[in-house]
Coordinates of C-alpha atoms in Angstrom, one line a residue:
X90 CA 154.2 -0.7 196.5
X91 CA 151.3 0.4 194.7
X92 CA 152.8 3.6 194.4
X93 CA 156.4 2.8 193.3
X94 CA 154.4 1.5 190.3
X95 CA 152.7 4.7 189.6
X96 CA 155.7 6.2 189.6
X97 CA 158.2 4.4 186.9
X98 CA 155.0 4.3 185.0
X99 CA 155.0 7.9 185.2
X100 CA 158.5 8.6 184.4
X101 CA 158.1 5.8 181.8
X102 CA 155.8 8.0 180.2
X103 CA 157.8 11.0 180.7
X104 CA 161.0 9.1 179.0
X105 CA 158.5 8.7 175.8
X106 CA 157.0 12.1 175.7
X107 CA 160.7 13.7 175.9
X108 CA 162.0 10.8 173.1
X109 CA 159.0 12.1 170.5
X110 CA 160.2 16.0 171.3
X111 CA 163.7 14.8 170.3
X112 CA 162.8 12.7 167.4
X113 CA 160.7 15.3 165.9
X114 CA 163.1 17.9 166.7
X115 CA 166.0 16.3 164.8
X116 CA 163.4 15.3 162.0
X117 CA 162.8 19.1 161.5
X118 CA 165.8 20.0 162.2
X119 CA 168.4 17.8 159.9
X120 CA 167.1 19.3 156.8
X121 CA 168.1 22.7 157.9
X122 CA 171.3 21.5 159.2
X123 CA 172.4 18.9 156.5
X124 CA 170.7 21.8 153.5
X125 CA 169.0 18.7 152.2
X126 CA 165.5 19.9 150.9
X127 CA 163.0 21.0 152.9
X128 CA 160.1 18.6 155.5
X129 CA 156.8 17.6 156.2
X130 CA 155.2 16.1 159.2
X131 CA 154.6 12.8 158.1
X132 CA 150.7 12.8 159.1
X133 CA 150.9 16.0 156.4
X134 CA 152.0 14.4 153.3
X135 CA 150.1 13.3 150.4
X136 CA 150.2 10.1 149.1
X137 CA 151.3 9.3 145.7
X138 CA 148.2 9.7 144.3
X139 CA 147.7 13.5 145.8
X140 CA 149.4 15.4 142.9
X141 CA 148.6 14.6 139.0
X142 CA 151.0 15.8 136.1
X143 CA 149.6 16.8 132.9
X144 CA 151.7 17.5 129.7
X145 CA 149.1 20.0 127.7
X146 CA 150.1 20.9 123.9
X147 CA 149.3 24.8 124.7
X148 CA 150.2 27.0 126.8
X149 CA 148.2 29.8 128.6
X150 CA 149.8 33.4 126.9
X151 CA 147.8 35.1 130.4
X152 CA 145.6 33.5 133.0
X153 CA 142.9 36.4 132.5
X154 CA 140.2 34.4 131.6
X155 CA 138.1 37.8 131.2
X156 CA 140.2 38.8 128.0
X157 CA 142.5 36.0 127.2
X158 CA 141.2 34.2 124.2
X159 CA 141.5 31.0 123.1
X160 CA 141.6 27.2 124.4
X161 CA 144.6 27.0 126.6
X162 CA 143.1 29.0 129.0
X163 CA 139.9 27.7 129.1
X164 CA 141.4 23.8 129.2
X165 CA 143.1 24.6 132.2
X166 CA 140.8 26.7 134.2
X167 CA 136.9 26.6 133.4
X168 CA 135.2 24.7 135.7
X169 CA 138.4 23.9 137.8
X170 CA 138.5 27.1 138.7
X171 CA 135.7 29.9 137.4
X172 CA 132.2 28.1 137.2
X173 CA 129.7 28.9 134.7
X174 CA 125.5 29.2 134.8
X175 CA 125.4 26.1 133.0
X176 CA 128.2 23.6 132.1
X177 CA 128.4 21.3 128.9
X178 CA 128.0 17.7 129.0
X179 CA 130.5 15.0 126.5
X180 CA 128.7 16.7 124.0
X181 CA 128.7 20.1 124.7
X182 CA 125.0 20.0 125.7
X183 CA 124.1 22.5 128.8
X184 CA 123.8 20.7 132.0
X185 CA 123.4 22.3 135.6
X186 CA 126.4 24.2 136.7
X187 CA 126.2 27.2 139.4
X188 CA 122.6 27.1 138.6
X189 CA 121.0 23.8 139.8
X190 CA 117.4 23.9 138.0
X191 CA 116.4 26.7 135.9
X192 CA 113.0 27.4 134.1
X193 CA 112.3 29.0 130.2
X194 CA 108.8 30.9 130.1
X195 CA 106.7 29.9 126.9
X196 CA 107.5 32.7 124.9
X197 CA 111.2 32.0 125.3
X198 CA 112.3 35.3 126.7
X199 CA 112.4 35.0 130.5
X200 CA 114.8 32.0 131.9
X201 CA 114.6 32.2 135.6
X202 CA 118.0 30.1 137.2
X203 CA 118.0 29.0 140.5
X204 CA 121.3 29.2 142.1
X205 CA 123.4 26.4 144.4
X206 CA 123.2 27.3 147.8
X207 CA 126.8 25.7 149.0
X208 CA 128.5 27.5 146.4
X209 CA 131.5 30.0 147.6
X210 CA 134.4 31.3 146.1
X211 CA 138.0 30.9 147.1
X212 CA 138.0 33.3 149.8
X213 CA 135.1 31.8 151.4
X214 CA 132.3 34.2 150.4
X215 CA 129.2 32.5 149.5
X216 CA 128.5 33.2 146.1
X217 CA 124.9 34.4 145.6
X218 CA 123.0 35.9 142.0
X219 CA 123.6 39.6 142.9
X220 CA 127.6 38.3 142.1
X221 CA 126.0 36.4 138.7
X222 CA 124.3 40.0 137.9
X223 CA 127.5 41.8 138.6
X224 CA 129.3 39.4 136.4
X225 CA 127.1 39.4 133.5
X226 CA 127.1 43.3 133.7
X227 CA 130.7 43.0 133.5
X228 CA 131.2 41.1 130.5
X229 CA 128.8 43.1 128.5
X230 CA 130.2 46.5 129.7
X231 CA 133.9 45.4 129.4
X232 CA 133.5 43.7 126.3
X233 CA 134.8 40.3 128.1
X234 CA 135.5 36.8 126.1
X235 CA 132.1 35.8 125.8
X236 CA 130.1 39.2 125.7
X237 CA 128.7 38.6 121.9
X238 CA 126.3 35.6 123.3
X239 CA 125.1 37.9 125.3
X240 CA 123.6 41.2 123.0
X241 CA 120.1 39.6 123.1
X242 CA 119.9 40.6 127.0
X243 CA 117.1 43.2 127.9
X244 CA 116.9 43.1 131.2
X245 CA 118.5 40.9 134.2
X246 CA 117.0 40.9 137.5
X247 CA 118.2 39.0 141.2
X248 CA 114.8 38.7 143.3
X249 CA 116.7 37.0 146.2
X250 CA 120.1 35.6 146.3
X251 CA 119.7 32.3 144.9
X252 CA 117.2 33.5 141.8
X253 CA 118.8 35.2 138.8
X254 CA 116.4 36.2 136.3
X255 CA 117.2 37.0 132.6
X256 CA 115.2 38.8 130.1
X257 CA 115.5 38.4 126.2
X258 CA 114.9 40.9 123.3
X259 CA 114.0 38.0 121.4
X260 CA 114.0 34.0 121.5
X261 CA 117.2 32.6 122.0
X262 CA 118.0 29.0 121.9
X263 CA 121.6 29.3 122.1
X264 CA 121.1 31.1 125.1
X265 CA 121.4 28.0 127.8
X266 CA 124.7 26.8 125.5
X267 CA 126.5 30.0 126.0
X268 CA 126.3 30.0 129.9
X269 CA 128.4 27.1 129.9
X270 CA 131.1 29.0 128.6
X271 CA 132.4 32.2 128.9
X272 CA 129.6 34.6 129.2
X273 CA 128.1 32.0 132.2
X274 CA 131.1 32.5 133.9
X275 CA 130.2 34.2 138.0
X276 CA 133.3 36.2 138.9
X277 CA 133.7 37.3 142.4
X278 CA 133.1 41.2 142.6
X279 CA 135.1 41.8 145.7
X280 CA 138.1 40.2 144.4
X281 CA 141.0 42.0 144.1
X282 CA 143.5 40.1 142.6
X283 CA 146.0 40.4 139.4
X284 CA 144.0 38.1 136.8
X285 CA 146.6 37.6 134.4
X286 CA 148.3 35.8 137.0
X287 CA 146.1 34.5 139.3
X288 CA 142.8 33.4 140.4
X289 CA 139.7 34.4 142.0
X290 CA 136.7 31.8 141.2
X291 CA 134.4 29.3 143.0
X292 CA 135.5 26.4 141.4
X293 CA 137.2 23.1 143.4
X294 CA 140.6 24.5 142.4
X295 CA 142.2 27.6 142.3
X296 CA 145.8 28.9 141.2
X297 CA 148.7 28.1 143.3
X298 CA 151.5 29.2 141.1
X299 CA 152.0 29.8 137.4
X300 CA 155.1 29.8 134.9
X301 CA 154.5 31.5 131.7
X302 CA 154.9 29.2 129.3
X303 CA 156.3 26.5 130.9
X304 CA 153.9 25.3 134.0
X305 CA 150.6 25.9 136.2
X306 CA 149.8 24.7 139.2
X307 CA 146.5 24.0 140.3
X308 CA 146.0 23.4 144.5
X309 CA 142.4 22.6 145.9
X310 CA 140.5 25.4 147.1
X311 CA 139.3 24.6 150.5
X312 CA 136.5 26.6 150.8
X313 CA 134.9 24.9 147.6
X314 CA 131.5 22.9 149.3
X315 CA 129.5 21.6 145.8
X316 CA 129.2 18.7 144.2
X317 CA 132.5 18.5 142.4
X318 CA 135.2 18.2 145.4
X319 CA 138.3 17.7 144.0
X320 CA 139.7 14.0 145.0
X321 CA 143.4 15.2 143.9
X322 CA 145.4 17.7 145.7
X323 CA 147.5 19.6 143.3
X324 CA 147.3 19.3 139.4
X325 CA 150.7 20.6 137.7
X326 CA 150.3 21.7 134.0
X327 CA 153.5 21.2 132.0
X328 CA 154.0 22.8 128.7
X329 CA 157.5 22.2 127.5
X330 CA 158.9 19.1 126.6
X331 CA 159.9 17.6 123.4
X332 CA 158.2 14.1 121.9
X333 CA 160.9 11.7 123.2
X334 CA 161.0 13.2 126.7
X335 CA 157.5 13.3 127.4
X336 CA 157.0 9.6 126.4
X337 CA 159.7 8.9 128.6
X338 CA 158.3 10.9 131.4
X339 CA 154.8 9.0 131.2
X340 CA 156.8 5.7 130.9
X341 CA 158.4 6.6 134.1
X342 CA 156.0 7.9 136.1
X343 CA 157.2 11.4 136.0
X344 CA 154.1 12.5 134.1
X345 CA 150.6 10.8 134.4
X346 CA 149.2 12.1 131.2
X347 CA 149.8 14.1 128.0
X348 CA 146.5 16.0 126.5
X349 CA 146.0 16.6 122.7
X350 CA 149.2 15.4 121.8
X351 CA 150.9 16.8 119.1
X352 CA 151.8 14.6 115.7
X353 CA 155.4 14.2 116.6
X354 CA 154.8 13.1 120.1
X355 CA 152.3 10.8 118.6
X356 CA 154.1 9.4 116.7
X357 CA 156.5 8.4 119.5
X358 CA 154.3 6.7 121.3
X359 CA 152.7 4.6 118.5
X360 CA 156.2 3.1 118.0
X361 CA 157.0 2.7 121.8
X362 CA 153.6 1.5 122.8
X363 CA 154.1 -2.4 122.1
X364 CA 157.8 -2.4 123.6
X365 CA 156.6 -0.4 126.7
X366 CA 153.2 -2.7 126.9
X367 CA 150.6 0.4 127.2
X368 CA 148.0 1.3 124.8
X369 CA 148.1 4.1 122.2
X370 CA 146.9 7.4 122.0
X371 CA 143.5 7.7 122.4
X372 CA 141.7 10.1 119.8
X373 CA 138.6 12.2 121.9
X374 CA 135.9 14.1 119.4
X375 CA 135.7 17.7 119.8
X376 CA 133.6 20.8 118.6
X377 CA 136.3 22.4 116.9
X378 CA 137.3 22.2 113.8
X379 CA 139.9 23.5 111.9
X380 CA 138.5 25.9 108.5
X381 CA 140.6 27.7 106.2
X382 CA 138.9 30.9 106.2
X383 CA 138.6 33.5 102.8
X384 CA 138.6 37.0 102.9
X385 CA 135.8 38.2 101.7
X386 CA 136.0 42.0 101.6
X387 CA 136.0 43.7 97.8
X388 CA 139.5 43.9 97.6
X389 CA 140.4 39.9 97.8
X390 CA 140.4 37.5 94.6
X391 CA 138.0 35.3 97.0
X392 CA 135.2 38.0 97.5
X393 CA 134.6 36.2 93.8
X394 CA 132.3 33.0 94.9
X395 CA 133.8 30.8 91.7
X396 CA 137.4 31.6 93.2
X397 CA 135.9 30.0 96.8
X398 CA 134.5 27.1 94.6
X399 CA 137.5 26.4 93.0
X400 CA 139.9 26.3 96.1
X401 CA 137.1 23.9 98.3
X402 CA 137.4 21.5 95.0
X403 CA 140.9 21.6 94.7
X404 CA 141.5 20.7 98.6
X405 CA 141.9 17.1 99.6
X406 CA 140.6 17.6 103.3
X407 CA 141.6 14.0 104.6
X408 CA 145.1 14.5 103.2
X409 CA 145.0 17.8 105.4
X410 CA 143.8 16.1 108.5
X411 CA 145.9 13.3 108.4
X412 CA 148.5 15.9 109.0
X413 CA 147.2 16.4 112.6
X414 CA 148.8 13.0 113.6
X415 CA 145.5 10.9 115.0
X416 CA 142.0 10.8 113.1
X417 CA 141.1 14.0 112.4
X418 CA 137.8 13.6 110.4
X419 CA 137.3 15.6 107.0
X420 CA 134.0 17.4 106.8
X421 CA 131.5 17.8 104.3
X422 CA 130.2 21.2 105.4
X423 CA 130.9 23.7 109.0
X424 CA 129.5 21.7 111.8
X425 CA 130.9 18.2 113.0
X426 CA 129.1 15.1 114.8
X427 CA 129.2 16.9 118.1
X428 CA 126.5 19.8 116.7
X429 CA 122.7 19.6 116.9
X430 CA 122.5 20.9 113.6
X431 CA 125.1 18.2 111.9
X432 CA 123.7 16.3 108.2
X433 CA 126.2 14.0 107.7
X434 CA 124.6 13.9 104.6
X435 CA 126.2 17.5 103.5
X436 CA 129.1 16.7 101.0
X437 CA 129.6 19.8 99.9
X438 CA 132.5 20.6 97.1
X439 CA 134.2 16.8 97.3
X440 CA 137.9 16.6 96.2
X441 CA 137.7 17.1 92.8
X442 CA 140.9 18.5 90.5
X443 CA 138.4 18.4 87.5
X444 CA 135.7 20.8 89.0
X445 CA 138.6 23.1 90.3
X446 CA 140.8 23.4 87.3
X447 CA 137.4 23.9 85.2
X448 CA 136.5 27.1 87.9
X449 CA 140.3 28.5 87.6
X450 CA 140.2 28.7 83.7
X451 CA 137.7 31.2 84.3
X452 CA 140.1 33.5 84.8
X453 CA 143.9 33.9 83.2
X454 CA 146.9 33.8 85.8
X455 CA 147.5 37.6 85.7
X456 CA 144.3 37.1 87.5
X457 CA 146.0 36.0 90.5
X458 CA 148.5 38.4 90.5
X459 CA 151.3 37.0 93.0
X460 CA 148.6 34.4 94.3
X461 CA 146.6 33.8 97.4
X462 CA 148.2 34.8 100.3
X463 CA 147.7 32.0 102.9
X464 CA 148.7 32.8 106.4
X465 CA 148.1 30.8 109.6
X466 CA 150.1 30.2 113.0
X467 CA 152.6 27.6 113.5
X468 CA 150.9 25.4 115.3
X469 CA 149.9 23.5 111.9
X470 CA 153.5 23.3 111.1
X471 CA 154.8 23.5 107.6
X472 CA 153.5 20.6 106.0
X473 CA 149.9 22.0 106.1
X474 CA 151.1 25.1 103.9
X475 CA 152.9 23.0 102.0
X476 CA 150.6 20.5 101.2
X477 CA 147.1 23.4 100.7
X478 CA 150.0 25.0 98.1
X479 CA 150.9 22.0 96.2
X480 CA 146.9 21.3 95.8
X481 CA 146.1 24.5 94.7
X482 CA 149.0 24.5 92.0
X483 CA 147.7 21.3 90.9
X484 CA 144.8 23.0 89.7
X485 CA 146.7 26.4 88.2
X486 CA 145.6 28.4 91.6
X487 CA 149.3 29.8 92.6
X488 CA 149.5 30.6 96.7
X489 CA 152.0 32.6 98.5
X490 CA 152.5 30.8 101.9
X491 CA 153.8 32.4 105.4
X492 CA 153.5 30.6 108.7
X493 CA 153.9 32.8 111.6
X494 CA 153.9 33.3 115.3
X495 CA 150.5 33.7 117.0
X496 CA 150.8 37.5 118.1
X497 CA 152.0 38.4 114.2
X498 CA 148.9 36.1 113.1
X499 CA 146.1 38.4 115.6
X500 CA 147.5 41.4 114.6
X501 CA 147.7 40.4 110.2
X502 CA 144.7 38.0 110.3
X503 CA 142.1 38.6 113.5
X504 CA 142.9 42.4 113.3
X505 CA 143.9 43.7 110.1
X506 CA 142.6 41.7 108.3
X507 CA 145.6 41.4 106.0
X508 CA 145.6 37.8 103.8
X509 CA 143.3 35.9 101.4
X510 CA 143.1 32.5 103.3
X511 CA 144.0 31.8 106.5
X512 CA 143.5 28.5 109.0
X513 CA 141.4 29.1 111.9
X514 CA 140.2 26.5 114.4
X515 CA 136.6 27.3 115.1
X516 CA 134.1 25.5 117.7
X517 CA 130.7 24.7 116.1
X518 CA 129.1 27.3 118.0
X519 CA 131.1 30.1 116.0
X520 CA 129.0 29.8 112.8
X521 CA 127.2 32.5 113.8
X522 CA 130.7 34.5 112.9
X523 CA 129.4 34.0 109.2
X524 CA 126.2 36.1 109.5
X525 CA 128.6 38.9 111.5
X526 CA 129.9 41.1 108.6
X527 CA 132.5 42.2 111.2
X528 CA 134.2 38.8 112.2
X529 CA 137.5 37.6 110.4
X530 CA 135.7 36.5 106.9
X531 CA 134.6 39.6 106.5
X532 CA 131.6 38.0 105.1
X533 CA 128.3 40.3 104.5
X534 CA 125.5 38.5 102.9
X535 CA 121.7 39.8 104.1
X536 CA 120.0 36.5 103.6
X537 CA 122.4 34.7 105.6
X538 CA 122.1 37.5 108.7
X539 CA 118.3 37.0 108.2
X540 CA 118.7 33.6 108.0
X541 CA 120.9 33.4 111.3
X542 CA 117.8 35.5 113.3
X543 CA 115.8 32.9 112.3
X544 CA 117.8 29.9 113.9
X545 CA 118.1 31.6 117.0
X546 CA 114.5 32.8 117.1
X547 CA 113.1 29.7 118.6
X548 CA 111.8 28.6 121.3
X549 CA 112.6 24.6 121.4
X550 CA 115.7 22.6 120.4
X551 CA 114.4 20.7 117.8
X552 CA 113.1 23.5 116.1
X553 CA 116.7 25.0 116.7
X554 CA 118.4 21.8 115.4
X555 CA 116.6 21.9 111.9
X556 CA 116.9 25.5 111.4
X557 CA 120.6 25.0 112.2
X558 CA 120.8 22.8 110.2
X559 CA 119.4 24.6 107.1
X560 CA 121.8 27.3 107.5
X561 CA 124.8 25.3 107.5
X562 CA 123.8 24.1 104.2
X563 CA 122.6 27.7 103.0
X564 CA 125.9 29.2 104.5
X565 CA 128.4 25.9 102.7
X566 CA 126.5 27.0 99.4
X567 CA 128.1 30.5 99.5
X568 CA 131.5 28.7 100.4
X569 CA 132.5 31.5 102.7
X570 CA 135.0 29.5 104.0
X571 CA 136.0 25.8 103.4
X572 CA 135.7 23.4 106.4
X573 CA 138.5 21.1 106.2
X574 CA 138.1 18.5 109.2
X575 CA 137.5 17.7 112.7
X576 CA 139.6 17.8 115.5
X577 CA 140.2 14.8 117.2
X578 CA 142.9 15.5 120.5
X579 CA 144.6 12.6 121.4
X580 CA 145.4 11.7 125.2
X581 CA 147.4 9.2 126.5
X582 CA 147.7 8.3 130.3
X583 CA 149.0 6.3 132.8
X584 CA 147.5 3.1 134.0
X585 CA 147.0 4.5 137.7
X586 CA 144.7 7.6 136.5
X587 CA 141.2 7.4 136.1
X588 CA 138.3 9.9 135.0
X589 CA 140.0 11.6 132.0
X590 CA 137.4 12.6 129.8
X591 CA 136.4 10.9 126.4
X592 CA 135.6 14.6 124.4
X593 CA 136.1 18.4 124.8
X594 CA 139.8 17.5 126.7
X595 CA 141.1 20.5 124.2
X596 CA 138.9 23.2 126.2
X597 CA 137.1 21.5 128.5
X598 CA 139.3 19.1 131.5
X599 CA 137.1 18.6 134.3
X600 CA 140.2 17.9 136.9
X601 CA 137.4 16.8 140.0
X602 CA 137.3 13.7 138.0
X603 CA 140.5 12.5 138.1
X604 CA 140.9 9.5 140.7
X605 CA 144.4 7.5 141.0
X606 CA 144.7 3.8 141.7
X607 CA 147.7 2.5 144.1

């Protein structure tokens, strides 16, 4: 009896075992035979909170992080993907990155880094300081994005594999600051990969599929074992859209955020905001700002320091910033909030028509020949040429105005060097560019290069932060440049997303913190 049981239990079981086969057979199956999309076993899909969409203003022109300049890149992939020495806090402060602990000798030219010890890159390799010594030879010998910070190197050492040492010519404060970008970044020298349009870091993501222009796709790296596990699966990177459309696909859940909105798209959800019952934009501080930058080589009329006065008087810089759509903040002189060396009491050259026009009638308008040539890249739109024109017209300073495409404004501007004013965004970092007689401005002026040695000649912060601090105001005296405002990116995102950062979202979107709700 007993075991009549044991057997229709057995063929009970049997009946079950067969029944699963077939049911998972037909579920894998019936998409082949019906063409209706592809499958998934059900224990392998995500939930709905597994893939985050991102609507980004700018596009990546190449993922080669090595040579690829600019934020794009950098929004979408440092940190997510290549990790640096060091990493920058909301601020922009250094913070532990690849390097745990590190320590500075007295004399401020020996900073010995201690290295993570679960650290691995994407294949798996454990990533150790002989790959951070590789890396920062790399930079310097390949001229790689980042490879000015490092000219004050003298000697780099790797003692075991979790101890990088670095050795300076001379004090340099900045030093810590510039691992966390670029030059910090640890590549992996056995990779072999096509960088332009792929990946090979360490970071908690890595590069699943990319198209130009239009989308990235960011997938989890598996080997990744530090601190900064990534809680989302895939992150997609959208770049195309126009300002109706993307509201629309946040509103409906096709998008989960937009970064550093544009003005127009902005504007669209300002007036959809109370209908649709979300909040507005949200306007993050950054350490860029945007400058219009003067030529300052013999041959332009702003190589002449009154010309320079005359245009920073004659600029309304809050009128220009309004332009960028949020709250862009006018500055008083090159560094913003976000800098150690900021005076918010540095008003230099205020909107003033009566100081301008009184600097212009220095010279007659056969001065000026066909006018200052103003070029800068689209992404300011017209209104900002049009508006820096009518200004400088109101004060008898006639302009010629093109707007162009961002390769025709590197090869006229960045290498040729080919206008008298052109708009530049520019971290806070980069006004060392004014004591290079070599960058864009062309700008060669002793004192100031002495000047510069001296900031970075230091061995503690605060001493950094003062001498910083006198050089901004001894480099806005020369007017070099005018500093016209802040950027302030905007973001927007959907009520399920959480951990979006509050500042540096332009070139600096830490994707590990990103949580969903629901």
């Amino acid at each position: 009896m007993a075991h009549g049981r044991h057997k229709q239990i057995k063929s009970g079981v049997i009946f079950l075992l067969v029944l699963a086969v077939l049911t998972a057979g037909t579920y894998i199956a019936w998409p082949l035979v019906t063409g209706q999309g592809g499958w998934q076993l059900p224990w392998a899909q995500g939930g709905s909170g597994q893939i985050v969409r991102i609507r980004a203003r700018h596009a990546p022109v190449s993922l080669d992080i090595r040579t690829e300049p600019g934020h794009a890149t950098d929004q979408a992939l440092m940190g997510n993907v290549y990790q640096t020495l060091t990493r920058p806090d909301a601020k922009g402060r250094p913070t532990p990155g690849l390097a745990q602990n590190w320590e500075v000798s007295a004399n401020g030219l020996l900073y010995t880094f201690h290295l993570r010890d679960d650290a691995r890159f994407a294949d798996g390799r454990r990533l150790t300081s002989e790959d951070a010594l590789w890396s920062l030879q790399q930079i310097i010998d390949h001229q790689y994005q980042g490879h000015r910070d490092l000219d004050g190197l003298a000697r780099v050492t790797n003692p075991d594999d979790a101890t990088l040492v670095i050795g300076l010519k001379s004090p340099n404060a900045r030093l810590l600051t510039a691992l966390s970008g670029r030059a910090g970044i640890v590549y992996d020298r056995q990779a072999r990969v096509n960088y332009s349009t792929r990946s090979a870091g360490s970071g908690p993501y890595q590069v699943d599929d990319w198209q130009p222009g239009t989308s990235l796709t960011l997938t989890a790296n598996k080997s990744y074992r530090g601190p900064d596990k990534a809680a989302i699966r895939k992150v997609i990177f959208s770049y195309a859209g126009g300002p109706e459309q993307t509201i629309k696909d946040l509103d409906q859940g096709r998008l989960d955020a937009v970064v550093d909105m544009d003005p127009a798209t902005a504007d669209q959800a300002r007036k959809t905001s109370s209908a649709k019952g979300r909040k507005a934009p949200t306007a993050t501080p950054s350490t860029d700002n945007v400058v219009l930058a003067f030529n300052n080589e013999a041959s332009s009329l702003l190589s002449d320091q009154h010309v320079r006065e005359a245009v920073r008087y004659a600029l309304d810089r809050q009128a220009l910033a309004d332009l960028e759509g949020g709250e862009a903040k006018a500055l008083g002189g090159p560094l913003n909030p976000l800098s150690p060396g900021y005076d918010p009491g540095l008003q230099a050259f205020p909107f003033d028509r009566t100081q301008a026009a009184r600097r212009t009638s220095y010279y007659a308008q056969s001065y000026y020949h066909g006018g200052l040539r103003l070029v800068y890249p689209q992404e300011f739109g017209s209104q900002a040429g049009d508006l820096i024109r009518t200004q400088l017209k109101a004060v008898g300073i006639p302009s010629q105005v093109s707007m162009v495409d961002q390769a025709a404004f590197r090869d006229q501007v960045l290498n040729h060097h080919d206008y008298d004013m052109a708009l530049l965004v520019m971290d806070n970092d980069e006004i060392d560019r004014f004591a290079d007689p070599a960058s864009t401005m062309l700008f060669d002026n002793v004192d100031i290069q002495n000047s510069w040695k001296q900031v970075t000649d230091c061995t503690d912060q605060n001493t950094y932060a003062e001498r910083l601090r006198a050089f901004a105001r001894q480099v806005s005296d020369l007017s070099p440049s005018d500093w016209l405002y802040q950027r302030m990116p905007l973001v927007l995102t959907a009520p399920r997303l959480q951990g979006m950062p509050s500042s540096l979202l332009d070139r600096y979107l830490p994707l590990w913190n990103l949580r969903v709700q629901g």
